[in-house]
Coordinates of C-alpha atoms in Angstrom, one line a residue:
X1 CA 0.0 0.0 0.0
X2 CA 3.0 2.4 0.6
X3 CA 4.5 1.7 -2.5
X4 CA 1.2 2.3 -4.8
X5 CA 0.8 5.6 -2.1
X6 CA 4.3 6.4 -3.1
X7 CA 3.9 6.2 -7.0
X8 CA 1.1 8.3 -7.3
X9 CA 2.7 10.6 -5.3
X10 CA 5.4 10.4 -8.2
X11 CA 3.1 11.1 -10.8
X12 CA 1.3 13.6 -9.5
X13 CA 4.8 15.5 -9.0
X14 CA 5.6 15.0 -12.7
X15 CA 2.2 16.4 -13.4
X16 CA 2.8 19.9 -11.6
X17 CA 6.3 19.9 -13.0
X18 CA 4.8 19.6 -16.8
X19 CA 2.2 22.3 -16.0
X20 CA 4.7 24.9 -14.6
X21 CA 6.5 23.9 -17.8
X22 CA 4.0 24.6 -20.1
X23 CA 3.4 28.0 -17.9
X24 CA 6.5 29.1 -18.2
X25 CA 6.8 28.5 -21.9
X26 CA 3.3 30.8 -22.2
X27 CA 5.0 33.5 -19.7
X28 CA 7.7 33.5 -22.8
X29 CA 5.5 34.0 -25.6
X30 CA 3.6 37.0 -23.8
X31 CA 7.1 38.5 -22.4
X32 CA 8.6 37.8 -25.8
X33 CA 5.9 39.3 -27.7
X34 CA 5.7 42.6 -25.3
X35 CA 9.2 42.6 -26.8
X36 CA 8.6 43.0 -30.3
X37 CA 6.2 45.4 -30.0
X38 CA 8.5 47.6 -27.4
X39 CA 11.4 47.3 -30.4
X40 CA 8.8 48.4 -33.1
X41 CA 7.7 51.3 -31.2
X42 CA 11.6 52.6 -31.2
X43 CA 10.6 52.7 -35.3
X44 CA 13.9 51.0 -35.5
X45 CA 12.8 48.8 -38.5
X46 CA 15.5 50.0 -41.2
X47 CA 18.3 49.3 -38.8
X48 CA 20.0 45.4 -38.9
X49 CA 20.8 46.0 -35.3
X50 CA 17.0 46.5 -35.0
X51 CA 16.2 43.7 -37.3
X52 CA 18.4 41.5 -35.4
X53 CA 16.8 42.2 -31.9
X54 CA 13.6 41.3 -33.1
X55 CA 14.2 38.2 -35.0
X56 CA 16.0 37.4 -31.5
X57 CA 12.5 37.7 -29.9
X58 CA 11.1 36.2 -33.0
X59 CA 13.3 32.5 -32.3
X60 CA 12.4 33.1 -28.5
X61 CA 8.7 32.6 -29.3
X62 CA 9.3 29.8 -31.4
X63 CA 11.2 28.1 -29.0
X64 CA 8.3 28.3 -26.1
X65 CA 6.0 27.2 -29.1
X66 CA 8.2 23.9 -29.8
X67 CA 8.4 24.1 -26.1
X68 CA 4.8 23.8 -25.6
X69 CA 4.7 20.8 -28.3
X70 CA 7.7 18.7 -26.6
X71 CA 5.9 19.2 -23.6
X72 CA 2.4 17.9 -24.5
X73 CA 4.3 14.6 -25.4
X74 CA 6.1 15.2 -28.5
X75 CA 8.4 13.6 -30.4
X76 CA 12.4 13.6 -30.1
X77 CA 12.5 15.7 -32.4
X78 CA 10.3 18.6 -30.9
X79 CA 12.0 18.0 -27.5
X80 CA 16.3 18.7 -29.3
X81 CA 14.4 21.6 -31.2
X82 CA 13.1 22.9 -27.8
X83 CA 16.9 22.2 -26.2
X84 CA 18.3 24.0 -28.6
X85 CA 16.3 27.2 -29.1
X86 CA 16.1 27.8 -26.2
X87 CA 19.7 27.8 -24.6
X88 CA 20.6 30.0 -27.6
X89 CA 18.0 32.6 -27.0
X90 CA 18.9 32.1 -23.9
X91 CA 22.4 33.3 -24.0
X92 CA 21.3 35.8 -26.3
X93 CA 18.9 37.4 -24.0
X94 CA 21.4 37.6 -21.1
X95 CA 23.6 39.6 -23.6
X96 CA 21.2 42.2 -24.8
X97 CA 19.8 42.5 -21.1
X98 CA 23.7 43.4 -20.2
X99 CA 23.9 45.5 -23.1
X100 CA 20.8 47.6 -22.5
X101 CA 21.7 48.0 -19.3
X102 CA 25.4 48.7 -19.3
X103 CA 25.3 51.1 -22.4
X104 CA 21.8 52.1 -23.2
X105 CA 22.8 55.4 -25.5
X106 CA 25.5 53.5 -27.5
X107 CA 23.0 50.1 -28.0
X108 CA 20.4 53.2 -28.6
X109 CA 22.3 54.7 -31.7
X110 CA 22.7 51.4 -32.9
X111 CA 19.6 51.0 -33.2
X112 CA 19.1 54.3 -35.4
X113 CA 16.3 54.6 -33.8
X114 CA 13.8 58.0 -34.7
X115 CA 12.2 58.3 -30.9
X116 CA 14.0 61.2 -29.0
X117 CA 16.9 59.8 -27.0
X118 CA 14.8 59.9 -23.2
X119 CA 11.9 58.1 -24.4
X120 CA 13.9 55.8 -26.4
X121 CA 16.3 54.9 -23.1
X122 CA 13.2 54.4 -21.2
X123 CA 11.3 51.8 -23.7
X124 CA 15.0 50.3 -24.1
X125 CA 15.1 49.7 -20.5
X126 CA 11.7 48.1 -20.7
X127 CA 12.7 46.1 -22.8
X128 CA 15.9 45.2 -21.0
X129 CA 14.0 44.4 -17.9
X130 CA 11.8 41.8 -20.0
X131 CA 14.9 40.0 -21.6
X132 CA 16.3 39.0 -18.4
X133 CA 13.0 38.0 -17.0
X134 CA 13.7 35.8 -20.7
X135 CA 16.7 35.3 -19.2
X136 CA 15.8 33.6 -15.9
X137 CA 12.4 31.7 -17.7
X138 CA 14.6 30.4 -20.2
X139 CA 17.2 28.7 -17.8
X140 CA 13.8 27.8 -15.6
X141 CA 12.5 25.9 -18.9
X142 CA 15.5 23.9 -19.8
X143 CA 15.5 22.6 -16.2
X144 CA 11.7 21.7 -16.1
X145 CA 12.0 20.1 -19.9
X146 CA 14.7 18.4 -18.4
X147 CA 13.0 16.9 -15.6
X148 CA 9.3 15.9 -17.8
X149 CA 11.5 14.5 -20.3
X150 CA 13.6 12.2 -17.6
X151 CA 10.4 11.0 -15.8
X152 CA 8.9 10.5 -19.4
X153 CA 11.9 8.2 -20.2
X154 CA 11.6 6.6 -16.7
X155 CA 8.4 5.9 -17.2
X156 CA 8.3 4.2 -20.5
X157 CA 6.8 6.8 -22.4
X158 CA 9.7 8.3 -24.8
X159 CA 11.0 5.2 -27.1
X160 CA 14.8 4.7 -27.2
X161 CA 16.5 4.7 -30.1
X162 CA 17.2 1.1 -30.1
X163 CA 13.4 0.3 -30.5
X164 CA 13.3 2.1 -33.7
X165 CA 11.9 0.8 -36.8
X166 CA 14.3 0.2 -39.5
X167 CA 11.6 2.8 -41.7
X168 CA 12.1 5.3 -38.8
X169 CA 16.0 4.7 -40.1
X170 CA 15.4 5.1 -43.7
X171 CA 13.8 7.9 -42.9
X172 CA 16.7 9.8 -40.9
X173 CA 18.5 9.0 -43.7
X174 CA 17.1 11.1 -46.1
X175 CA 17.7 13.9 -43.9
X176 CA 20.8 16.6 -45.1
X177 CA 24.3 15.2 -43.8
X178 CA 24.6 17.9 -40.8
X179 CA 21.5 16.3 -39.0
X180 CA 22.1 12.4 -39.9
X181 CA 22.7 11.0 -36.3

């Protein structure tokens, strides 16, 4: 009776840890998105600095997306894409958060940006403040995807690769050479 007390007890942990997951991953697409529409109101569109700091937020909100699909039991594949994305943005958040902060009127003229130089400082460091909250969700992520995943393996639920089917094989191998595993 312990033990059966015990597993339960097990799942229902994995169960909270999957839904903080997935609420993290939606407190990315709303902080990521908030983002965007800070950086377009600096009418910094014609600048590749500019371009660049939204396409950054732009990957971001992918990542939460694939995010949300590994985590609602997807395959492999969703679950490296999640990995991936999101330890870059990651990194790349906790850069721009240091730039903004450390040198707002130099990333500012970077940006060649049209808003006069106070306003602009002030939506910058909006904007700062959401990419290390980014930051910190990003990091938060990995570690819950890391745990769902583990339990999901534990549990029998992910397939190893040695159970593949020889057509799941063939059809790796049509992949480009950089991704054949």
């Amino acid at each position: 009776m312990g033990v059966s007390s015990f597993h339960s007890q097990s799942h229902d942990h994995h169960g909270h840890a999957h839904k903080i997951l997935i609420l993290c991953n939606y407190i990315l697409l709303g902080a990521a998105s908030s983002c965007i529409f800070l950086s377009l109101s600096l009418r910094l569109v014609p600048s590749v600095t500019g371009f660049l700091f939204i396409l950054l937020h732009i990957i971001t909100i992918a990542g939460a997306v694939s995010g949300c699909a590994a985590a609602s039991g997807g395959s492999n594949r969703w679950y490296v894409c999640h990995i991936v994305s999101t330890v870059l943005t990651g990194i790349f958040q906790g850069s721009v958060s240091v730039l903004i902060f450390t040198t707002t009127s130099n990333f500012l003229g970077a940006l060649k940006s049209y808003v006069r130089e106070e306003d602009g400082a002030v939506i910058l460091k909006l904007a700062g403040g959401l990419c290390i909250l980014m930051f910190c969700l990003e990091w938060v992520v990995l570690v819950l995807a890391f745990m769902v995943r583990c339990r999901a393996v534990v549990d029998g639920d992910v397939s190893s690769r040695k159970g593949q089917t020889p057509a799941r094989d063939e059809e790796l191998k049509n992949w480009p050479w950089p991704f054949q595993v």
